[in-house]
PDB file of C-alpha atoms in Angstrom:
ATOM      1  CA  UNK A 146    -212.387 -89.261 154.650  1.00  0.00           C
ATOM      2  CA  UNK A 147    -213.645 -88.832 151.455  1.00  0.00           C
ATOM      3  CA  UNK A 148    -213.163 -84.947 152.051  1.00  0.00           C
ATOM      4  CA  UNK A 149    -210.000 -84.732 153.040  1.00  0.00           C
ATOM      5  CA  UNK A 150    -208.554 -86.343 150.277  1.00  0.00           C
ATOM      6  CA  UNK A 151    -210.119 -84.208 147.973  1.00  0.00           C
ATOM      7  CA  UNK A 152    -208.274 -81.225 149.928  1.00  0.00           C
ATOM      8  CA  UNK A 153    -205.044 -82.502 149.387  1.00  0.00           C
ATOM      9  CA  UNK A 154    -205.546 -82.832 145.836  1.00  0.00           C
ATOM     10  CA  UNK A 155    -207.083 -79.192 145.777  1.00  0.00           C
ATOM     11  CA  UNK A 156    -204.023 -78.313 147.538  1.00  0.00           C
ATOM     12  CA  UNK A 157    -201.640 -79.992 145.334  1.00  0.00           C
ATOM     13  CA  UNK A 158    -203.173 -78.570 142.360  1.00  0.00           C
ATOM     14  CA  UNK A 159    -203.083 -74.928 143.791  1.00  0.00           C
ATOM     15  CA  UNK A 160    -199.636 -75.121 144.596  1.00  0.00           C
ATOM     16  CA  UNK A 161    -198.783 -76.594 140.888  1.00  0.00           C
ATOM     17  CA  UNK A 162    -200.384 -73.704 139.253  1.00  0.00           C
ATOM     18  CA  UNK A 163    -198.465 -71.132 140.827  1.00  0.00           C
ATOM     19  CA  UNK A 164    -195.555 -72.772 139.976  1.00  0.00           C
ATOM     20  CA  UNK A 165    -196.941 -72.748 136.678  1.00  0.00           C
ATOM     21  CA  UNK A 166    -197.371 -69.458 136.988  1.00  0.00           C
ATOM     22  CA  UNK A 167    -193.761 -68.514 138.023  1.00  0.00           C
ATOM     23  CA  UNK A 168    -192.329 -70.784 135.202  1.00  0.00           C
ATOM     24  CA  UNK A 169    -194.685 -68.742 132.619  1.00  0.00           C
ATOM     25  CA  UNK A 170    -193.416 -65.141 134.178  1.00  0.00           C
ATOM     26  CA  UNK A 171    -189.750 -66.426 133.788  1.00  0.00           C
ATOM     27  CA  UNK A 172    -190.050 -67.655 129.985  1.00  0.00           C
ATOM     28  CA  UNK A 173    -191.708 -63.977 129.356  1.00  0.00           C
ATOM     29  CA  UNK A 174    -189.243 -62.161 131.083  1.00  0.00           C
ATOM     30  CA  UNK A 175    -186.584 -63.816 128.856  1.00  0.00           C
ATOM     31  CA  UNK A 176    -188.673 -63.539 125.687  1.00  0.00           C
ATOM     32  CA  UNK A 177    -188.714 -59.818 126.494  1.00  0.00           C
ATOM     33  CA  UNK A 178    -185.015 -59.395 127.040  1.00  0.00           C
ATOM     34  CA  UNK A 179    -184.673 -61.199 123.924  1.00  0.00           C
ATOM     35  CA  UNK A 180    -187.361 -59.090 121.766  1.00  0.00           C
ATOM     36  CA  UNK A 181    -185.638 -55.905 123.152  1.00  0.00           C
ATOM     37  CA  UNK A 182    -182.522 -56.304 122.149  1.00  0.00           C
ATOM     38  CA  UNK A 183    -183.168 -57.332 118.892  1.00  0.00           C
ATOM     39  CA  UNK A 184    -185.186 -54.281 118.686  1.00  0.00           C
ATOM     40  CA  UNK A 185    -182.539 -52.322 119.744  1.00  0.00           C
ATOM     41  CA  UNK A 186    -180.108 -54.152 117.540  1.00  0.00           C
ATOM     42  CA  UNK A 187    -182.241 -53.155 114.443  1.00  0.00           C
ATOM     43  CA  UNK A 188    -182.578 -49.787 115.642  1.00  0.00           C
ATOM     44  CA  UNK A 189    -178.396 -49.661 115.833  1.00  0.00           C
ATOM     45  CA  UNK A 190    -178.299 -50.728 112.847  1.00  0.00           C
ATOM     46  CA  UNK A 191    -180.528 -48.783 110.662  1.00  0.00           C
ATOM     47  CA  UNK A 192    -178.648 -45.343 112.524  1.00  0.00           C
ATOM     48  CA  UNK A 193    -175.171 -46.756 111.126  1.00  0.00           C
ATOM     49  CA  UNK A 194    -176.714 -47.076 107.940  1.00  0.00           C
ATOM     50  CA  UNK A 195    -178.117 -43.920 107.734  1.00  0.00           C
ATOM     51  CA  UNK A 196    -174.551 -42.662 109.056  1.00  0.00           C
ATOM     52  CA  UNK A 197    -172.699 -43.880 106.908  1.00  0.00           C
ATOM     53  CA  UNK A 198    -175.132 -42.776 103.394  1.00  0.00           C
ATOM     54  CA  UNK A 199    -174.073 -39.540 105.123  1.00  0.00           C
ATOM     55  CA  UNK A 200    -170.465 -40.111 104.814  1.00  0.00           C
ATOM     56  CA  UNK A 201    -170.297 -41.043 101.661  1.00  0.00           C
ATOM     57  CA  UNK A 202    -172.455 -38.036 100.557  1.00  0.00           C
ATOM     58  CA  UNK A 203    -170.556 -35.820 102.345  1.00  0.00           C
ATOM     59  CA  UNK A 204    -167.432 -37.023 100.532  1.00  0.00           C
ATOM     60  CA  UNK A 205    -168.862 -37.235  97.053  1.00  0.00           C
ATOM     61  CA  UNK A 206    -169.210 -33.662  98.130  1.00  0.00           C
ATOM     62  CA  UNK A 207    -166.254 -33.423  99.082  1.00  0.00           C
ATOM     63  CA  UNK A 208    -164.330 -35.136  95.618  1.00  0.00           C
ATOM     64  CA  UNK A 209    -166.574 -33.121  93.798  1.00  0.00           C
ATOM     65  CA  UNK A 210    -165.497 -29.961  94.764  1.00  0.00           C
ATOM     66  CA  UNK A 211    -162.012 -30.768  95.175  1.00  0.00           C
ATOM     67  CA  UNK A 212    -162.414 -32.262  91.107  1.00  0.00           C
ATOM     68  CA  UNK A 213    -162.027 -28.316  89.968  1.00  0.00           C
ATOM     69  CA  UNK A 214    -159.950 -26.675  93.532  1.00  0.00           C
ATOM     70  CA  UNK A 215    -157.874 -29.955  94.478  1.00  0.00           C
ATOM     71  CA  UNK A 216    -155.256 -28.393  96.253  1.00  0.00           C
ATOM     72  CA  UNK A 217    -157.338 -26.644  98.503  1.00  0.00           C
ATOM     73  CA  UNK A 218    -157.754 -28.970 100.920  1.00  0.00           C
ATOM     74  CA  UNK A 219    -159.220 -26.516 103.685  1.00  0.00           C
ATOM     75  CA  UNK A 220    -162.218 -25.924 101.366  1.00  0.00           C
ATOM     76  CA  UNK A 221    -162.326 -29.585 100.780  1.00  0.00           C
ATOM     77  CA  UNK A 222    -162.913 -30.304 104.390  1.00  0.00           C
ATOM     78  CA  UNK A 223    -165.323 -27.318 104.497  1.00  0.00           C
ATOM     79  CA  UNK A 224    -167.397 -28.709 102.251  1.00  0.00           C
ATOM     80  CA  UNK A 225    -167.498 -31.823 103.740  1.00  0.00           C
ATOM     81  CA  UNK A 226    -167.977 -30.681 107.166  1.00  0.00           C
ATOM     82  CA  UNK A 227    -171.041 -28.628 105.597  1.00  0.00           C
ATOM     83  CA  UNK A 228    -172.670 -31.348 104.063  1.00  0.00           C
ATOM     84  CA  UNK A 229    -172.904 -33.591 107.417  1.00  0.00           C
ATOM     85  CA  UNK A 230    -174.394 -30.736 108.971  1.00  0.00           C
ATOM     86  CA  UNK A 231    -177.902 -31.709 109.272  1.00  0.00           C
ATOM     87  CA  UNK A 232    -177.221 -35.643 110.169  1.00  0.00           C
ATOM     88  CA  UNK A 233    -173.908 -35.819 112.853  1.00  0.00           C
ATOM     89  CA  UNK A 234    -171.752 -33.450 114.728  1.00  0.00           C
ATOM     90  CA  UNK A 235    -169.127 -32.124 111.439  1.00  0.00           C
ATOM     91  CA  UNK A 236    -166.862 -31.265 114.480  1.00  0.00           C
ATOM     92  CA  UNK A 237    -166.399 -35.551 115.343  1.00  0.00           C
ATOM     93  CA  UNK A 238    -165.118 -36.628 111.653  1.00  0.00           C
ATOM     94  CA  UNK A 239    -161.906 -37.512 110.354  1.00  0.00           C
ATOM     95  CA  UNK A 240    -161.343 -35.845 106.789  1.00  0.00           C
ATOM     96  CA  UNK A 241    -158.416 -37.097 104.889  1.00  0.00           C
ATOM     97  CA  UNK A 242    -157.703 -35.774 101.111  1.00  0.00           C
ATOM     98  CA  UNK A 243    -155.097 -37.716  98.996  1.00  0.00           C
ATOM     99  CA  UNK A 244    -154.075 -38.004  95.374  1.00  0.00           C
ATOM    100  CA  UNK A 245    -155.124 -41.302  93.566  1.00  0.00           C
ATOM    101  CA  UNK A 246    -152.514 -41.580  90.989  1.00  0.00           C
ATOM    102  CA  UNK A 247    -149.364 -40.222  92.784  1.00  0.00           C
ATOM    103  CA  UNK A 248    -147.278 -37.896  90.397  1.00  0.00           C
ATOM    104  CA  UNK A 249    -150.187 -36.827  88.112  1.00  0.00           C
ATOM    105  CA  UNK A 250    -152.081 -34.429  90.679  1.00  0.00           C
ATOM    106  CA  UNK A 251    -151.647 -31.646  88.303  1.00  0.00           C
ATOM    107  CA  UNK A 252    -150.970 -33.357  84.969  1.00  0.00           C
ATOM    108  CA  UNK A 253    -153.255 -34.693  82.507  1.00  0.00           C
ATOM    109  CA  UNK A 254    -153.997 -37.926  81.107  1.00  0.00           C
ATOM    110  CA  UNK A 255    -151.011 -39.922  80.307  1.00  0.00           C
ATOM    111  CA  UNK A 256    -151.531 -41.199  76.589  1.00  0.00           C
ATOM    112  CA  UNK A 257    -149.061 -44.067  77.404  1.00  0.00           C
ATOM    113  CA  UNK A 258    -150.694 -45.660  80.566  1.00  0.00           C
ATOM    114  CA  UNK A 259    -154.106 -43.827  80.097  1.00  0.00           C
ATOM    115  CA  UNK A 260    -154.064 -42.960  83.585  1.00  0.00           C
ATOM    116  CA  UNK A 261    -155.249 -39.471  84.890  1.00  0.00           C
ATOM    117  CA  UNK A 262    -155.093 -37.128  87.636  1.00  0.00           C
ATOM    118  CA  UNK A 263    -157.561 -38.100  90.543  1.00  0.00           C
ATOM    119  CA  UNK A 264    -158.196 -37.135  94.064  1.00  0.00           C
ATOM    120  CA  UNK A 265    -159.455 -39.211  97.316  1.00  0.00           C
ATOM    121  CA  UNK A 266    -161.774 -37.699  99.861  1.00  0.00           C
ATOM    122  CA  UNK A 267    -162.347 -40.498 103.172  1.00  0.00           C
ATOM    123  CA  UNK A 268    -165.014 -39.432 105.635  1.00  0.00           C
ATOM    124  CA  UNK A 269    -164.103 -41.276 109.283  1.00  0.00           C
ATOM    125  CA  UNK A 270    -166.590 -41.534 112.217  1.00  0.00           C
ATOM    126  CA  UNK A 271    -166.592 -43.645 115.277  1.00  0.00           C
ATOM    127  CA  UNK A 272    -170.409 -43.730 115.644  1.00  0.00           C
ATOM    128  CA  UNK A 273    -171.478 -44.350 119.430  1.00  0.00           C
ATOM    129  CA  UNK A 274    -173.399 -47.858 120.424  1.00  0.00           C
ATOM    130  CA  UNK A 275    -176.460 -46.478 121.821  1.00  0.00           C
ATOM    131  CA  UNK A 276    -177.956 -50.607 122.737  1.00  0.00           C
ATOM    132  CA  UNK A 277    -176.741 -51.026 126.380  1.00  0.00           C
ATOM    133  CA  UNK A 278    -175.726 -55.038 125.771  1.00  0.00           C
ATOM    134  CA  UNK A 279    -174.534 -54.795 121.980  1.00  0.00           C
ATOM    135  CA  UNK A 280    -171.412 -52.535 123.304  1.00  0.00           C
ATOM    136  CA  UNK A 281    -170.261 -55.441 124.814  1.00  0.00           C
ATOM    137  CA  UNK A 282    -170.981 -57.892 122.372  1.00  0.00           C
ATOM    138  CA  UNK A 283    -169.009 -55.977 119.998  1.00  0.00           C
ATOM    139  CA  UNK A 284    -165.885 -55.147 122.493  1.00  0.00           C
ATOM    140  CA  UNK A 285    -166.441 -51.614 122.318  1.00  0.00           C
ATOM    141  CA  UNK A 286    -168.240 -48.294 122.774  1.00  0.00           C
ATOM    142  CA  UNK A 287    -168.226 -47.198 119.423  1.00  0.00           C
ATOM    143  CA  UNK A 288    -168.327 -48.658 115.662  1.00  0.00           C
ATOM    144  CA  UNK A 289    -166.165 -47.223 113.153  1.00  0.00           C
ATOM    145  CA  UNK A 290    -167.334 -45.730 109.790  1.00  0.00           C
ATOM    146  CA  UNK A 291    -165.220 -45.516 106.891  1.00  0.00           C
ATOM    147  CA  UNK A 292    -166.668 -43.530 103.345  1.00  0.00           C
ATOM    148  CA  UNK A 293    -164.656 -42.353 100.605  1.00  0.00           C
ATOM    149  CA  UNK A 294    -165.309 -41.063  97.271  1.00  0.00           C
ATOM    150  CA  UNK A 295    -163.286 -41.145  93.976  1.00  0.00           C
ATOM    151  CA  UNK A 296    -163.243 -38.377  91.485  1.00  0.00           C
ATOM    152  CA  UNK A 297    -160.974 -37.337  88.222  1.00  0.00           C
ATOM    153  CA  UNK A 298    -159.536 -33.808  88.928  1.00  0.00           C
ATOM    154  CA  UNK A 299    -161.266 -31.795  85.808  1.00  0.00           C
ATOM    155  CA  UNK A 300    -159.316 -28.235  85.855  1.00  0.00           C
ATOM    156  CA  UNK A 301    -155.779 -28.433  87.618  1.00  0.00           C
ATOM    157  CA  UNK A 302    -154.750 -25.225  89.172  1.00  0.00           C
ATOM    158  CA  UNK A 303    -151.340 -26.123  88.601  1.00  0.00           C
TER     159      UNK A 303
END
């Protein structure tokens, strides 16, 4: 009698371990989920940084160049375009070049208002989501990038 007691327990104690087990395989399995997409979250997020320290070097660039050619805005872009060369496809940005003080493009500083001739150069780029989940988190399949640079037009062409 004393026997088959003992099995029962044995049995009852196997069949809590496994479920143990299971319990211990689902709690992982969510930890990993977890761990991964914070991973991949981090990941995401250091490649938009690094995207965007490329747009706004590419449009100092840009505001520098256009500081002694301003009205050419195809060289402008150019040189843009050629500084994000190395880091994104030049082909997928936005370039926009625009006149900070409107009136004074080709005039210099006012002695009155003290204000001076400057130009604009914003660098756009919808940078893709490459996380699977954190697309729809966000509501979207891309996240957009904004740079621009300021810069005081030094020899008017005008």
């Amino acid at each position: 009698m004393m026997m088959r007691g003992r099995t029962f327990l044995s049995r009852w104690a196997r069949s809590r371990r496994g479920y143990e087990r299971g319990q211990g395989l689902v709690e992982f399995t969510l930890v990993v989920v977890f761990l991964i997409v914070l991973f991949g979250g981090a990941v995401q997020l250091g490649l938009m940084y690094l995207v965007h320290m490329s747009l706004r070097d590419a449009s100092q660039e840009g505001a520098a160049y256009g500081s002694f050619d301003p009205t050419n805005t195809a060289g402008i872009e150019s040189r843009v375009r050629e500084a994000l060369a190395g880091t994104i496809d030049p082909a997928s940005v936005v370039v926009t070049v625009t006149e900070t003080n409107p009136g004074m493009f080709c005039a210099s500083i006012d002695p009155a208002t003290l204000r001076s001739n400057g130009i604009r150069v914003e660098v756009a780029y919808e940078l893709p989501i490459i996380v699977p989940f954190l697309g729809a988190v966000l509501g979207g399949d891309s996240i957009p990038l904004l740079a621009m640079a300021d810069d005081t037009i030094l020899a008017p062409p005008c």
